[in-house]
PDB file of C-alpha atoms in Angstrom:
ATOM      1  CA  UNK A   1      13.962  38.968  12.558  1.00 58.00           C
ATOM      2  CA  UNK A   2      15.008  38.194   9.346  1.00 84.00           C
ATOM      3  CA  UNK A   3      13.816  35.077   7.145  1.00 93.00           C
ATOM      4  CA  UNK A   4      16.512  32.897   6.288  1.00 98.00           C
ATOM      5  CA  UNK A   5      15.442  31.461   3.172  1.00 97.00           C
ATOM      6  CA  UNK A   6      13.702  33.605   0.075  1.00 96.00           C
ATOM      7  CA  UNK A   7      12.091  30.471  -1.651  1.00 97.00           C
ATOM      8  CA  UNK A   8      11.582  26.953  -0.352  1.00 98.00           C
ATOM      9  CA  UNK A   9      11.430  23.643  -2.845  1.00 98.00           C
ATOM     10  CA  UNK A  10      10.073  20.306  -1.825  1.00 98.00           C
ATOM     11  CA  UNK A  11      10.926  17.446  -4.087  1.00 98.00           C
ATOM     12  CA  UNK A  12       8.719  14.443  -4.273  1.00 98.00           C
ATOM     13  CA  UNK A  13      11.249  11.904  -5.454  1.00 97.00           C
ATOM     14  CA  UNK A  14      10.492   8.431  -7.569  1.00 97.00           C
ATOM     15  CA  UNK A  15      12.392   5.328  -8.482  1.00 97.00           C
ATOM     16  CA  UNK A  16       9.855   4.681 -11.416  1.00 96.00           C
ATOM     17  CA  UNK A  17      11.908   2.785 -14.328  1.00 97.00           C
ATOM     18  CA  UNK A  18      10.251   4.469 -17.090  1.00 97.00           C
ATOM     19  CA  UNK A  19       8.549   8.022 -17.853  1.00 98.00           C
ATOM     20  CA  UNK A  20       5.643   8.744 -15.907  1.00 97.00           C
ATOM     21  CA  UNK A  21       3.537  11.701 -14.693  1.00 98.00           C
ATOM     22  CA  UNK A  22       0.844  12.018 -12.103  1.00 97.00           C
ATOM     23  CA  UNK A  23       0.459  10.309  -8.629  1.00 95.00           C
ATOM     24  CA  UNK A  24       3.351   8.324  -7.672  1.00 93.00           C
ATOM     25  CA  UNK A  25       5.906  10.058 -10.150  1.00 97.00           C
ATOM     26  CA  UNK A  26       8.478  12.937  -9.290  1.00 98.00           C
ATOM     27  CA  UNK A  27       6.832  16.392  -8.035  1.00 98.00           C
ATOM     28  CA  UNK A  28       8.781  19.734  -7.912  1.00 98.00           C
ATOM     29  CA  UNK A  29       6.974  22.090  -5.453  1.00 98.00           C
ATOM     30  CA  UNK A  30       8.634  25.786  -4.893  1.00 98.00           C
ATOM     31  CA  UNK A  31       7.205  28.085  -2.643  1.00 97.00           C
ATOM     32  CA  UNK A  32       8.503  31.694  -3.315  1.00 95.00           C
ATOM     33  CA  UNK A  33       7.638  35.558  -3.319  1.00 87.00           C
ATOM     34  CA  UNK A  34       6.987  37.277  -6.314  1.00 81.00           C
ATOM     35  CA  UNK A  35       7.509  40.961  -6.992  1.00 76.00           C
ATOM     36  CA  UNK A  36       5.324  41.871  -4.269  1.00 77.00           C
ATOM     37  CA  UNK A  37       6.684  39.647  -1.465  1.00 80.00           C
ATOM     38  CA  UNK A  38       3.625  37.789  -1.458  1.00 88.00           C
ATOM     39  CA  UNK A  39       4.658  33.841  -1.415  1.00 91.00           C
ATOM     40  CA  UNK A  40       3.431  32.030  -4.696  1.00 96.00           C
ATOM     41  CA  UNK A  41       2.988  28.654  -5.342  1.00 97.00           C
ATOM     42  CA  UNK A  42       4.121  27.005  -8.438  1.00 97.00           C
ATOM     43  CA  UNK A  43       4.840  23.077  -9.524  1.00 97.00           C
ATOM     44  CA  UNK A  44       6.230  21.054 -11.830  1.00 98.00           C
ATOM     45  CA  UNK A  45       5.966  17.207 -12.891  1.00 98.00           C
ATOM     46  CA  UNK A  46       8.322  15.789 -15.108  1.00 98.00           C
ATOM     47  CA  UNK A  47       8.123  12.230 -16.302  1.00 98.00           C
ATOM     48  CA  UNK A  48      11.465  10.833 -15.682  1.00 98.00           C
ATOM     49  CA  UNK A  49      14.387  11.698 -13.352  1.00 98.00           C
ATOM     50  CA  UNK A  50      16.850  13.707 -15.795  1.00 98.00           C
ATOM     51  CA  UNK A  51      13.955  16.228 -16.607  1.00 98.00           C
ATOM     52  CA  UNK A  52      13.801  17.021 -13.478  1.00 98.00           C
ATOM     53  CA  UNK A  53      17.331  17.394 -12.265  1.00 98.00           C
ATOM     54  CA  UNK A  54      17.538  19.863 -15.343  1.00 98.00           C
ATOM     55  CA  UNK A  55      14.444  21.480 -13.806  1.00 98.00           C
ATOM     56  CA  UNK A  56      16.315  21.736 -10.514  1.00 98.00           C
ATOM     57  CA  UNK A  57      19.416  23.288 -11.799  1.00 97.00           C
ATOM     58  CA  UNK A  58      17.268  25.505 -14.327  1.00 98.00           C
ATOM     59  CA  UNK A  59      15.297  26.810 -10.938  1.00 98.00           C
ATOM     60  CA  UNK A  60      18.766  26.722  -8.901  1.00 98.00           C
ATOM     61  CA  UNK A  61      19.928  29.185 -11.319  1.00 97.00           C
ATOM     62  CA  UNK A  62      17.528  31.601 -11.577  1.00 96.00           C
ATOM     63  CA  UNK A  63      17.811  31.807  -7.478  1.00 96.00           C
ATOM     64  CA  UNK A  64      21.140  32.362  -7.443  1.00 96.00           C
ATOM     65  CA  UNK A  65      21.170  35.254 -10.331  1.00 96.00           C
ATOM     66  CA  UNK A  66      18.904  37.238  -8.296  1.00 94.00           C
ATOM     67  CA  UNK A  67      20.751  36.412  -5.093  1.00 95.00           C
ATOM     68  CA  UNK A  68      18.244  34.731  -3.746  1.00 96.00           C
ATOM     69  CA  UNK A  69      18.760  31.085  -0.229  1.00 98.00           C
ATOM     70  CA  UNK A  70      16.486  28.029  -0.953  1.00 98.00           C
ATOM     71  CA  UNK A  71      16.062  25.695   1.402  1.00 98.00           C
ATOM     72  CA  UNK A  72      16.030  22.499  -0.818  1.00 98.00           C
ATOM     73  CA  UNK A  73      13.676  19.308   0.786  1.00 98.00           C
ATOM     74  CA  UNK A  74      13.751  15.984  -0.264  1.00 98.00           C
ATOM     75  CA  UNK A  75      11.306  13.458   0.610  1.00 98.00           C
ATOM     76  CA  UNK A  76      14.325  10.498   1.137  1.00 98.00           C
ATOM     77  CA  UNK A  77      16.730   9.893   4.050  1.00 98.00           C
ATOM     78  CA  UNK A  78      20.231  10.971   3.081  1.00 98.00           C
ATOM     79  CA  UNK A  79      22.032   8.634   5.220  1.00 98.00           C
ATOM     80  CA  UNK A  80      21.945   4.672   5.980  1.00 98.00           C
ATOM     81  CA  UNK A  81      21.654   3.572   9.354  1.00 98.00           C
ATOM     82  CA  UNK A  82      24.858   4.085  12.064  1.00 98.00           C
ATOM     83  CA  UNK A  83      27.280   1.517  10.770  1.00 98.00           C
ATOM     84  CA  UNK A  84      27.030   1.349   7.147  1.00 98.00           C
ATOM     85  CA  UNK A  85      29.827   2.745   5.452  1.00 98.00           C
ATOM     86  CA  UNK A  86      31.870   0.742   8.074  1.00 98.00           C
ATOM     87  CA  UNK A  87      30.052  -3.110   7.659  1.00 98.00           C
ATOM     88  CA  UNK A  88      31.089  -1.705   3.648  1.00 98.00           C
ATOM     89  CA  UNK A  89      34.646  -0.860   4.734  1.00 97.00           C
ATOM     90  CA  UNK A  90      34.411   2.570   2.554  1.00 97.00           C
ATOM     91  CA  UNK A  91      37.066   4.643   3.188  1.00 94.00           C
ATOM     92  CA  UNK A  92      37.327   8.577   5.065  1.00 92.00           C
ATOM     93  CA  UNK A  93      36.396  10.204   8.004  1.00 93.00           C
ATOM     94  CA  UNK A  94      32.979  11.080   6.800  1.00 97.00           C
ATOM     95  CA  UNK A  95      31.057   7.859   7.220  1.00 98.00           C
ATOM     96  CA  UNK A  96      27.760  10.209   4.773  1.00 98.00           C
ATOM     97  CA  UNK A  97      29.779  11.094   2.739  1.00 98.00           C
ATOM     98  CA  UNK A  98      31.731   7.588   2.244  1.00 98.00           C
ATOM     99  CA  UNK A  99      28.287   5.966   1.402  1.00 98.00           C
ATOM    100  CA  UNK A 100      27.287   9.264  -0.989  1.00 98.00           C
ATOM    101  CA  UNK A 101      30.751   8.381  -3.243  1.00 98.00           C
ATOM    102  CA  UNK A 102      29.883   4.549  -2.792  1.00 98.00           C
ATOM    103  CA  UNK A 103      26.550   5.088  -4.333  1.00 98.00           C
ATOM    104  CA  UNK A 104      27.590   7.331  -7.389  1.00 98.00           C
ATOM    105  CA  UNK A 105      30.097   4.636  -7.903  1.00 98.00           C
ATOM    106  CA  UNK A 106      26.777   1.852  -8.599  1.00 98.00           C
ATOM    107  CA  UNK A 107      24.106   3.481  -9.159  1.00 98.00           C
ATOM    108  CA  UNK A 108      23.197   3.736 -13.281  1.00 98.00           C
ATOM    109  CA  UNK A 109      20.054   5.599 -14.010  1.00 98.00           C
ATOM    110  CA  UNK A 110      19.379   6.485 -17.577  1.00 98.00           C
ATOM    111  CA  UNK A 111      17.521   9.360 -19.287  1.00 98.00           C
ATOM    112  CA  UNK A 112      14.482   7.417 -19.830  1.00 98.00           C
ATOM    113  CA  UNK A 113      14.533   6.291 -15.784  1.00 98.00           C
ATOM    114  CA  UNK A 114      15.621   2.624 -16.207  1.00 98.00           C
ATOM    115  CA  UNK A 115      17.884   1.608 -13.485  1.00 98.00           C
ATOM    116  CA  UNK A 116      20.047  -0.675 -11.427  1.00 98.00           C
ATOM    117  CA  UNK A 117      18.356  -0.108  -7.964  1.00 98.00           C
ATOM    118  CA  UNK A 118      17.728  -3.689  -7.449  1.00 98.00           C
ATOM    119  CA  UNK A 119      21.005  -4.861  -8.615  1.00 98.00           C
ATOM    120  CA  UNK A 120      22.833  -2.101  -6.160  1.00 98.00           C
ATOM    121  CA  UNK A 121      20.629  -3.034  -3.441  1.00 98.00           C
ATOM    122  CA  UNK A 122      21.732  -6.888  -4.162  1.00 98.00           C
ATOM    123  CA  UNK A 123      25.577  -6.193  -4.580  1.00 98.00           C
ATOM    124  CA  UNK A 124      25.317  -4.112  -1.153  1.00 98.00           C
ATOM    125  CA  UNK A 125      24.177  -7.252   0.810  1.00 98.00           C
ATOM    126  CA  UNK A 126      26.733  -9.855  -1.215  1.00 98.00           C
ATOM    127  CA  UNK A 127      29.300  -7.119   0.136  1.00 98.00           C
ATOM    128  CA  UNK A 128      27.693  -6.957   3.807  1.00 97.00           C
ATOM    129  CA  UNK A 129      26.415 -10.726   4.657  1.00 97.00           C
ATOM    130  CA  UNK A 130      26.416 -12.762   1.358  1.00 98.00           C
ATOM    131  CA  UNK A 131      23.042 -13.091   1.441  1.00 98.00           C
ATOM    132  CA  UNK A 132      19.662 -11.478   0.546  1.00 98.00           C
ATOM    133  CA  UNK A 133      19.986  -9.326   3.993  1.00 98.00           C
ATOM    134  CA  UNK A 134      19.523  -6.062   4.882  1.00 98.00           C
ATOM    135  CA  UNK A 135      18.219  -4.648   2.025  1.00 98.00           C
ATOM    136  CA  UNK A 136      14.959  -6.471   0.423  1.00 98.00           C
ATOM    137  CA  UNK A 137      12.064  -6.087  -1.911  1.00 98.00           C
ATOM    138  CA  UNK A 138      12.115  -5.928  -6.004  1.00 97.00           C
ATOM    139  CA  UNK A 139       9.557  -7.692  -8.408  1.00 97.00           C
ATOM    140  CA  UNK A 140       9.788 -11.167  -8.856  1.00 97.00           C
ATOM    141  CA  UNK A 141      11.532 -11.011 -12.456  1.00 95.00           C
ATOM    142  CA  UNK A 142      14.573  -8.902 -10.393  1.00 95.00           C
ATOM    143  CA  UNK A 143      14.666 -11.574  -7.540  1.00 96.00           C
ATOM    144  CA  UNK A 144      18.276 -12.612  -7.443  1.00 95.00           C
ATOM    145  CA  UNK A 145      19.924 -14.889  -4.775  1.00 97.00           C
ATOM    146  CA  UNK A 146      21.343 -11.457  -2.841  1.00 98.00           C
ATOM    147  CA  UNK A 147      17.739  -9.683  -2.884  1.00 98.00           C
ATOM    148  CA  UNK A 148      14.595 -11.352  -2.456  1.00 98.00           C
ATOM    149  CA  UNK A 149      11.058  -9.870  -3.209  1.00 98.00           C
ATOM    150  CA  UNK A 150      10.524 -10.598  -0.040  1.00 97.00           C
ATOM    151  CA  UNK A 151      12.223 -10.029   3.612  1.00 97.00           C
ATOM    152  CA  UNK A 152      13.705 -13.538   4.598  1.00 97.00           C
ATOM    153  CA  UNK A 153      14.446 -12.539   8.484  1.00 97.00           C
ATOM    154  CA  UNK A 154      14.130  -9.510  11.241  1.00 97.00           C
ATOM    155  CA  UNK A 155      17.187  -7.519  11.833  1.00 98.00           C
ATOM    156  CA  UNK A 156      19.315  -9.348  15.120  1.00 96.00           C
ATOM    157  CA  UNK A 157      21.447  -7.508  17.159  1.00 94.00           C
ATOM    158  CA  UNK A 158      24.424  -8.582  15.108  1.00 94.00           C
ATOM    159  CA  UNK A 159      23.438  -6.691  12.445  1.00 97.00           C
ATOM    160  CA  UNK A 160      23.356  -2.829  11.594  1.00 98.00           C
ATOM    161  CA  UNK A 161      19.929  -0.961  12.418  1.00 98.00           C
ATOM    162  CA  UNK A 162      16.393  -1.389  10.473  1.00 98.00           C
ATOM    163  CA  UNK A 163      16.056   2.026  11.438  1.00 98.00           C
ATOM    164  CA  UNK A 164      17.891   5.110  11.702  1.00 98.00           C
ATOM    165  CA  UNK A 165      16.963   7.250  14.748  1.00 98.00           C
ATOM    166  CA  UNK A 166      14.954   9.690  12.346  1.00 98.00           C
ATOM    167  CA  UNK A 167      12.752   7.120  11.250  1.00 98.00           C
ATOM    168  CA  UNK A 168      12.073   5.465  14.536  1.00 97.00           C
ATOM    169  CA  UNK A 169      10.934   9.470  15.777  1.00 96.00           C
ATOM    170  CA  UNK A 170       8.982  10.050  12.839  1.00 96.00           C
ATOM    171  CA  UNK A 171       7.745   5.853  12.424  1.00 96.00           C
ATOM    172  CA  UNK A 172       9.047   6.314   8.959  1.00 96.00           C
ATOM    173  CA  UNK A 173       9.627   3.059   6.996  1.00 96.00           C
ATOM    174  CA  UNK A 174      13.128   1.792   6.706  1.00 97.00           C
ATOM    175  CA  UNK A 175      15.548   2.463   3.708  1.00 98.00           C
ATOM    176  CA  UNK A 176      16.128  -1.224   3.489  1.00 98.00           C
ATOM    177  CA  UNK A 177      12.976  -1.437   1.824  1.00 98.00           C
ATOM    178  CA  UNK A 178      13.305  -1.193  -2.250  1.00 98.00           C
ATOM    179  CA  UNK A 179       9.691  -1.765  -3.585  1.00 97.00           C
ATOM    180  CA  UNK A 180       5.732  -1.957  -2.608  1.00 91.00           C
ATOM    181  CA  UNK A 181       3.863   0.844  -1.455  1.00 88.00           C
ATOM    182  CA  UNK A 182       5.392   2.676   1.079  1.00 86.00           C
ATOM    183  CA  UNK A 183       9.131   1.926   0.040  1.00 92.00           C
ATOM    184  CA  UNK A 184      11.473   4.315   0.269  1.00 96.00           C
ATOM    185  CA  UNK A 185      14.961   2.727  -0.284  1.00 98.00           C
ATOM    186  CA  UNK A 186      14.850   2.817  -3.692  1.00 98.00           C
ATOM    187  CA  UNK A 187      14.232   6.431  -3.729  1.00 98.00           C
ATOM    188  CA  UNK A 188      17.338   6.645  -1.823  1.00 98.00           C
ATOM    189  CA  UNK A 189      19.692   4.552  -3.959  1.00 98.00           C
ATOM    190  CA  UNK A 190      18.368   6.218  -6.904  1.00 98.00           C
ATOM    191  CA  UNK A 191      18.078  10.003  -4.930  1.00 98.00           C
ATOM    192  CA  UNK A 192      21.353  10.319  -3.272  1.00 98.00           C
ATOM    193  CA  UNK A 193      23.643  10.360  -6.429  1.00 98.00           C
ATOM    194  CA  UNK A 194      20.989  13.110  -8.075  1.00 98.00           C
ATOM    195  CA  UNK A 195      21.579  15.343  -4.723  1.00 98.00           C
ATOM    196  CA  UNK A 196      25.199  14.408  -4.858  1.00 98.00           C
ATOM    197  CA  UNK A 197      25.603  15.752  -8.668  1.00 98.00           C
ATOM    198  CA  UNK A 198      23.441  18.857  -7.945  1.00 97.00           C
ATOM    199  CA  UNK A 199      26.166  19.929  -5.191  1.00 97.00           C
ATOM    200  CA  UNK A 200      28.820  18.875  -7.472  1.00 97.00           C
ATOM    201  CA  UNK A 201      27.564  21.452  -9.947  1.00 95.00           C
ATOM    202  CA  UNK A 202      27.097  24.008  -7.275  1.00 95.00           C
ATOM    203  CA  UNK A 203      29.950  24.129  -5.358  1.00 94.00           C
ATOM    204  CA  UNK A 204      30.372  25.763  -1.628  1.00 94.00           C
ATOM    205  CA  UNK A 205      27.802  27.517  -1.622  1.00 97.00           C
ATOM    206  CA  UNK A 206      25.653  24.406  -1.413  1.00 98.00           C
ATOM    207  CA  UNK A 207      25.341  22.904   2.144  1.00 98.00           C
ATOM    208  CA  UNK A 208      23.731  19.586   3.086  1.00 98.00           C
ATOM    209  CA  UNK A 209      22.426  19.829   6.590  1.00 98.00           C
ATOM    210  CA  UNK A 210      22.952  18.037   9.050  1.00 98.00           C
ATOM    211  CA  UNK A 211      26.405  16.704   7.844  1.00 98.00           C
ATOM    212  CA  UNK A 212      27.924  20.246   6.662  1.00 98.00           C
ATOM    213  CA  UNK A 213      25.772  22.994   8.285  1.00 98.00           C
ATOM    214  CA  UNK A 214      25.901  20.838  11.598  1.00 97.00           C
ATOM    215  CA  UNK A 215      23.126  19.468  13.946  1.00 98.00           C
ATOM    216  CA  UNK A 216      22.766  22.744  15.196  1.00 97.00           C
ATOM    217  CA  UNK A 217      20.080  25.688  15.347  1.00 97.00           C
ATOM    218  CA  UNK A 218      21.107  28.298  12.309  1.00 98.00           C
ATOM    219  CA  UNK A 219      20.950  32.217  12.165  1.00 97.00           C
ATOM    220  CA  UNK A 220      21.637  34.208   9.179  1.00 96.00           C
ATOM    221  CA  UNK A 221      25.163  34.861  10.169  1.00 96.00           C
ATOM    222  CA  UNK A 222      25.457  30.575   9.636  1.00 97.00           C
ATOM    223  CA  UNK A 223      24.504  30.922   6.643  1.00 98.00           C
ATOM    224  CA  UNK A 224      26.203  33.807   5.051  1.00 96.00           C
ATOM    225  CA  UNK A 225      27.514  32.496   2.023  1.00 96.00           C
ATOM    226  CA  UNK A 226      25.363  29.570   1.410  1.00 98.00           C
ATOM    227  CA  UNK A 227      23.135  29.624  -1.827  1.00 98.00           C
ATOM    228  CA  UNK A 228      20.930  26.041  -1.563  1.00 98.00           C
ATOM    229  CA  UNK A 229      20.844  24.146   2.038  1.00 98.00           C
ATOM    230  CA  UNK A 230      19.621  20.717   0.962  1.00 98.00           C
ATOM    231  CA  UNK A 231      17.561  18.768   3.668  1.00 98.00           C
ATOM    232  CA  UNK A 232      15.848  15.627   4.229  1.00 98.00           C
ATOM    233  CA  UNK A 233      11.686  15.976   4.687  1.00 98.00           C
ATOM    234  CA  UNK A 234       8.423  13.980   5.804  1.00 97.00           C
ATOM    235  CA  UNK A 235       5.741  15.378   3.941  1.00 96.00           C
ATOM    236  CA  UNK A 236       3.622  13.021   5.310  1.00 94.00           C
ATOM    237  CA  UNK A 237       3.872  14.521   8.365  1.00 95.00           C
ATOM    238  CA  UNK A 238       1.896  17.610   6.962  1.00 94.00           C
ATOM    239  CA  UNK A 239      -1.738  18.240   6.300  1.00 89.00           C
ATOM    240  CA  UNK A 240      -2.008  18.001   2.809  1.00 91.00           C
ATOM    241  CA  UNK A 241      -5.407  18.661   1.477  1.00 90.00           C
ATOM    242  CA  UNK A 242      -5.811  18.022  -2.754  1.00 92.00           C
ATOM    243  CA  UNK A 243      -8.026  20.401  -4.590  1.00 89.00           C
ATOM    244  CA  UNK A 244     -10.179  19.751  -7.361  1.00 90.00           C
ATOM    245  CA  UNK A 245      -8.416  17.431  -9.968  1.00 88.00           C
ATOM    246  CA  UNK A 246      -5.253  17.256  -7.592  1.00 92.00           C
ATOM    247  CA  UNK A 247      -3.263  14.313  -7.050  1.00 95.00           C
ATOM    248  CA  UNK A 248      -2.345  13.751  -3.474  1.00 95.00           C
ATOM    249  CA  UNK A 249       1.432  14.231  -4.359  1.00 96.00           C
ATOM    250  CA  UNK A 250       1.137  18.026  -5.604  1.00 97.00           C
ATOM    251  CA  UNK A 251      -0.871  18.833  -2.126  1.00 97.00           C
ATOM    252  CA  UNK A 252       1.387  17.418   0.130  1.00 97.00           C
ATOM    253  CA  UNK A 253       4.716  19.055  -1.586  1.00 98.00           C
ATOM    254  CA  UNK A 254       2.500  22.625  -1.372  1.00 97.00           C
ATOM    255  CA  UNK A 255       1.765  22.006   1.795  1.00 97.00           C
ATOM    256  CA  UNK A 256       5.056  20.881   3.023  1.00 98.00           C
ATOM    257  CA  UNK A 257       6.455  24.591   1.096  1.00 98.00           C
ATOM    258  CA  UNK A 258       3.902  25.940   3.142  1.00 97.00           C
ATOM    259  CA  UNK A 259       4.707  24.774   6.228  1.00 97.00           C
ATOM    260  CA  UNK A 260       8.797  25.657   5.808  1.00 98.00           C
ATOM    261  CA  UNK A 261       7.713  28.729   4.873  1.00 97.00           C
ATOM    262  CA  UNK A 262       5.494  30.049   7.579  1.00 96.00           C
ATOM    263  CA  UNK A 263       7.876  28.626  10.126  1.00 97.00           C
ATOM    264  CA  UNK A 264      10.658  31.110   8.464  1.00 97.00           C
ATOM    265  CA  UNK A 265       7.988  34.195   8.347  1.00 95.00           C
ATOM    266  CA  UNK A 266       7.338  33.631  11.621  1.00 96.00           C
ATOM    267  CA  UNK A 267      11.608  33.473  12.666  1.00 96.00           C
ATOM    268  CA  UNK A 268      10.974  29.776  14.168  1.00 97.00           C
ATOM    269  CA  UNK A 269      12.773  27.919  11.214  1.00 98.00           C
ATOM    270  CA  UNK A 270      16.389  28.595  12.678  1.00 98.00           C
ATOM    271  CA  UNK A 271      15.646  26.374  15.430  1.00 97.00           C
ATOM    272  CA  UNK A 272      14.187  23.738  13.677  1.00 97.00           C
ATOM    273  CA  UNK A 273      17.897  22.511  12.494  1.00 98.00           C
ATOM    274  CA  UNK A 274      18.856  21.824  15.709  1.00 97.00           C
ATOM    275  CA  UNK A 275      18.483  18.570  17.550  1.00 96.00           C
ATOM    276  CA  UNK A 276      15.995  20.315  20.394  1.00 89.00           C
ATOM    277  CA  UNK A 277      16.592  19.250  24.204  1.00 89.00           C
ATOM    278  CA  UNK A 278      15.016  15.945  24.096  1.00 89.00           C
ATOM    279  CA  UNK A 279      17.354  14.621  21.751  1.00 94.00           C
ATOM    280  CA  UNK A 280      20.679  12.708  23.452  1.00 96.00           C
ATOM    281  CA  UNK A 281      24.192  13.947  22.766  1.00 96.00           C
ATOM    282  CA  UNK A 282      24.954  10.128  21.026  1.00 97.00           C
ATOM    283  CA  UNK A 283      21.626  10.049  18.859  1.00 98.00           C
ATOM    284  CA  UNK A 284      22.586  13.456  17.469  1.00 97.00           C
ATOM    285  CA  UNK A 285      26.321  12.715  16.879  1.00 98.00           C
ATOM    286  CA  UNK A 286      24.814   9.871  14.794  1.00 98.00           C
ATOM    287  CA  UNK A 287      22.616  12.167  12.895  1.00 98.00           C
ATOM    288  CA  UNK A 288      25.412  14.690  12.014  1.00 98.00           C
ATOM    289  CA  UNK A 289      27.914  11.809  11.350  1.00 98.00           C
ATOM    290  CA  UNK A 290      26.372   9.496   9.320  1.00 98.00           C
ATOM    291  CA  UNK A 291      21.985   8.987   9.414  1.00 98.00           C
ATOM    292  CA  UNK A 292      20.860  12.459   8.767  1.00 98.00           C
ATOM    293  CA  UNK A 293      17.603  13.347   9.935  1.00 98.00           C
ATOM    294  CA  UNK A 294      14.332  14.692   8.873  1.00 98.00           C
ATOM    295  CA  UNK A 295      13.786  18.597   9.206  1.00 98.00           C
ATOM    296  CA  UNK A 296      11.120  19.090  12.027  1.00 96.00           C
ATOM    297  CA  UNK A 297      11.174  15.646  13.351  1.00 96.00           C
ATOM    298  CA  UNK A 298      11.669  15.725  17.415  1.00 89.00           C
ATOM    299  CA  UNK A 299      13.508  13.304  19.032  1.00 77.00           C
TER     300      UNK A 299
END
């Protein structure tokens, strides 16, 4: 059986607002075979957000000259929880992709990394509830009467989802969550625009799965065509163990590579797109529609 992918990149994202390198700062792992077939290891840490999209496209290129599929992880969801685009009235049939144009609308984040994250996360809840409510968390300088540093109430069942389904599977944290250890929503506000541009520069031949390729197990023949398939990923879910003078970052995008990688060698990674049995025909329909998922998170 045939691999699908010839080199697989893991992207540990950051919503630092200035340059910074190290643990806790963007990571570029790519996984790939060199001259010999044998799968190589090689990464890259660049201090602020812009290097590394330039990075990105620089690597992106070189694939596509020699012909060659990535599969393209990010460690951020690429959807909101069900009902978002709608409690924002955006417009389109595409509730993802609604929220993706929304986004690239707001979202300012300049060369040297300072951005608006707070301020979009406090303009979406003025828009949604007039209040500092769903999305929460930001230093007490940012605090503004639409986000709080802290979260002023639990989610009711008026209100749209603290989770998405792939974060209840995996007991990630929520992407209502913009700062403090563990956050990932300001990776997202920040991260989804970045993702957004690179297809933009890319064109068709850049799918982001689940909402283009489909919820759905992929074979070669899915993918003829297709250059970059961009995915959602949980390194933490992966062993990651940092050698000498490693930060924990660099191991756990290597071993997340790894992981993608042996799962293709191996023919199992066409099946890992799909929703599996245990997954209901609603839950996935949300995923495809309008959450995303994680790749190789069961339901």
């Amino acid at each position: 059986m045939s691999r699908l992918f010839n080199a697989y990149v893991i992207v540990d994202w950051s919503a630092a607002a200035k340059p910074t390198t190290g643990a806790d700062s963007v990571w570029i792992g790519v996984m790939k075979r060199d001259v010999r077939f044998r799968l190589t290891f090689e990464a890259f840490n660049p201090p602020t957000r812009a290097e590394a999209e330039k990075r990105l496209n620089v690597l992106l290129d070189d694939f596509r000259k020699r012909s060659e599929r990535a599969l393209l992880g990010f460690d951020f969801p690429l959807g909101f929880p069900r009902g978002f685009a709608a409690a924002l009235n955006l417009p389109g049939e595409a509730p993802w992709r609604a929220a993706w144009d929304q986004l690239d609308r707001m979202v300012k984040d300049k060369p040297d990394n300072t951005n608006n994250r707070f301020g979009v996360g406090s303009e979406i809840n003025r828009r949604m509830t007039g209040g500092p409510f769903p999305f929460w968390g930001c230093p007490p300088k940012d605090a503004l009467t639409t986000l709080q540093p802290k979260r002023t109430r639990e989610h009711g069942p008026g209100d749209l989802p603290e989770f998405r389904h792939a974060d209840a599977a995996a007991k990630a944290a929520s992407i209502w969550k913009l700062y403090y250890n563990g956050s990932v929503g300001g990776q997202a506000l920040l991260g989804i625009p970045f993702v957004r541009r690179l297809q933009a520069a890319r064109g068709e031949g850049f799918r982001i799965w689940p909402f283009e390729t489909g919820f759905r197990n992929l074979s070669e023949t899915d993918l003829a065509g297709v250059e970059v398939v961009a995915a959602e990923v949980y390194p933490s879910l992966y062993k990651a163990q940092p050698g000498p003078g490693e930060v924990k970052d660099l191991a756990q995008v290597r071993a997340t590579a790894e992981h993608f990688a042996r799962l293709d060698e191996s023919g199992k990674l066409g099946a890992v797109f799909g929703p599996g049995k245990a997954l209901s025909p609603e839950v996935a329909a949300d995923a495809e529609r309008e959450e995303g998922w994680i790749l190789g998170v069961e339901g």
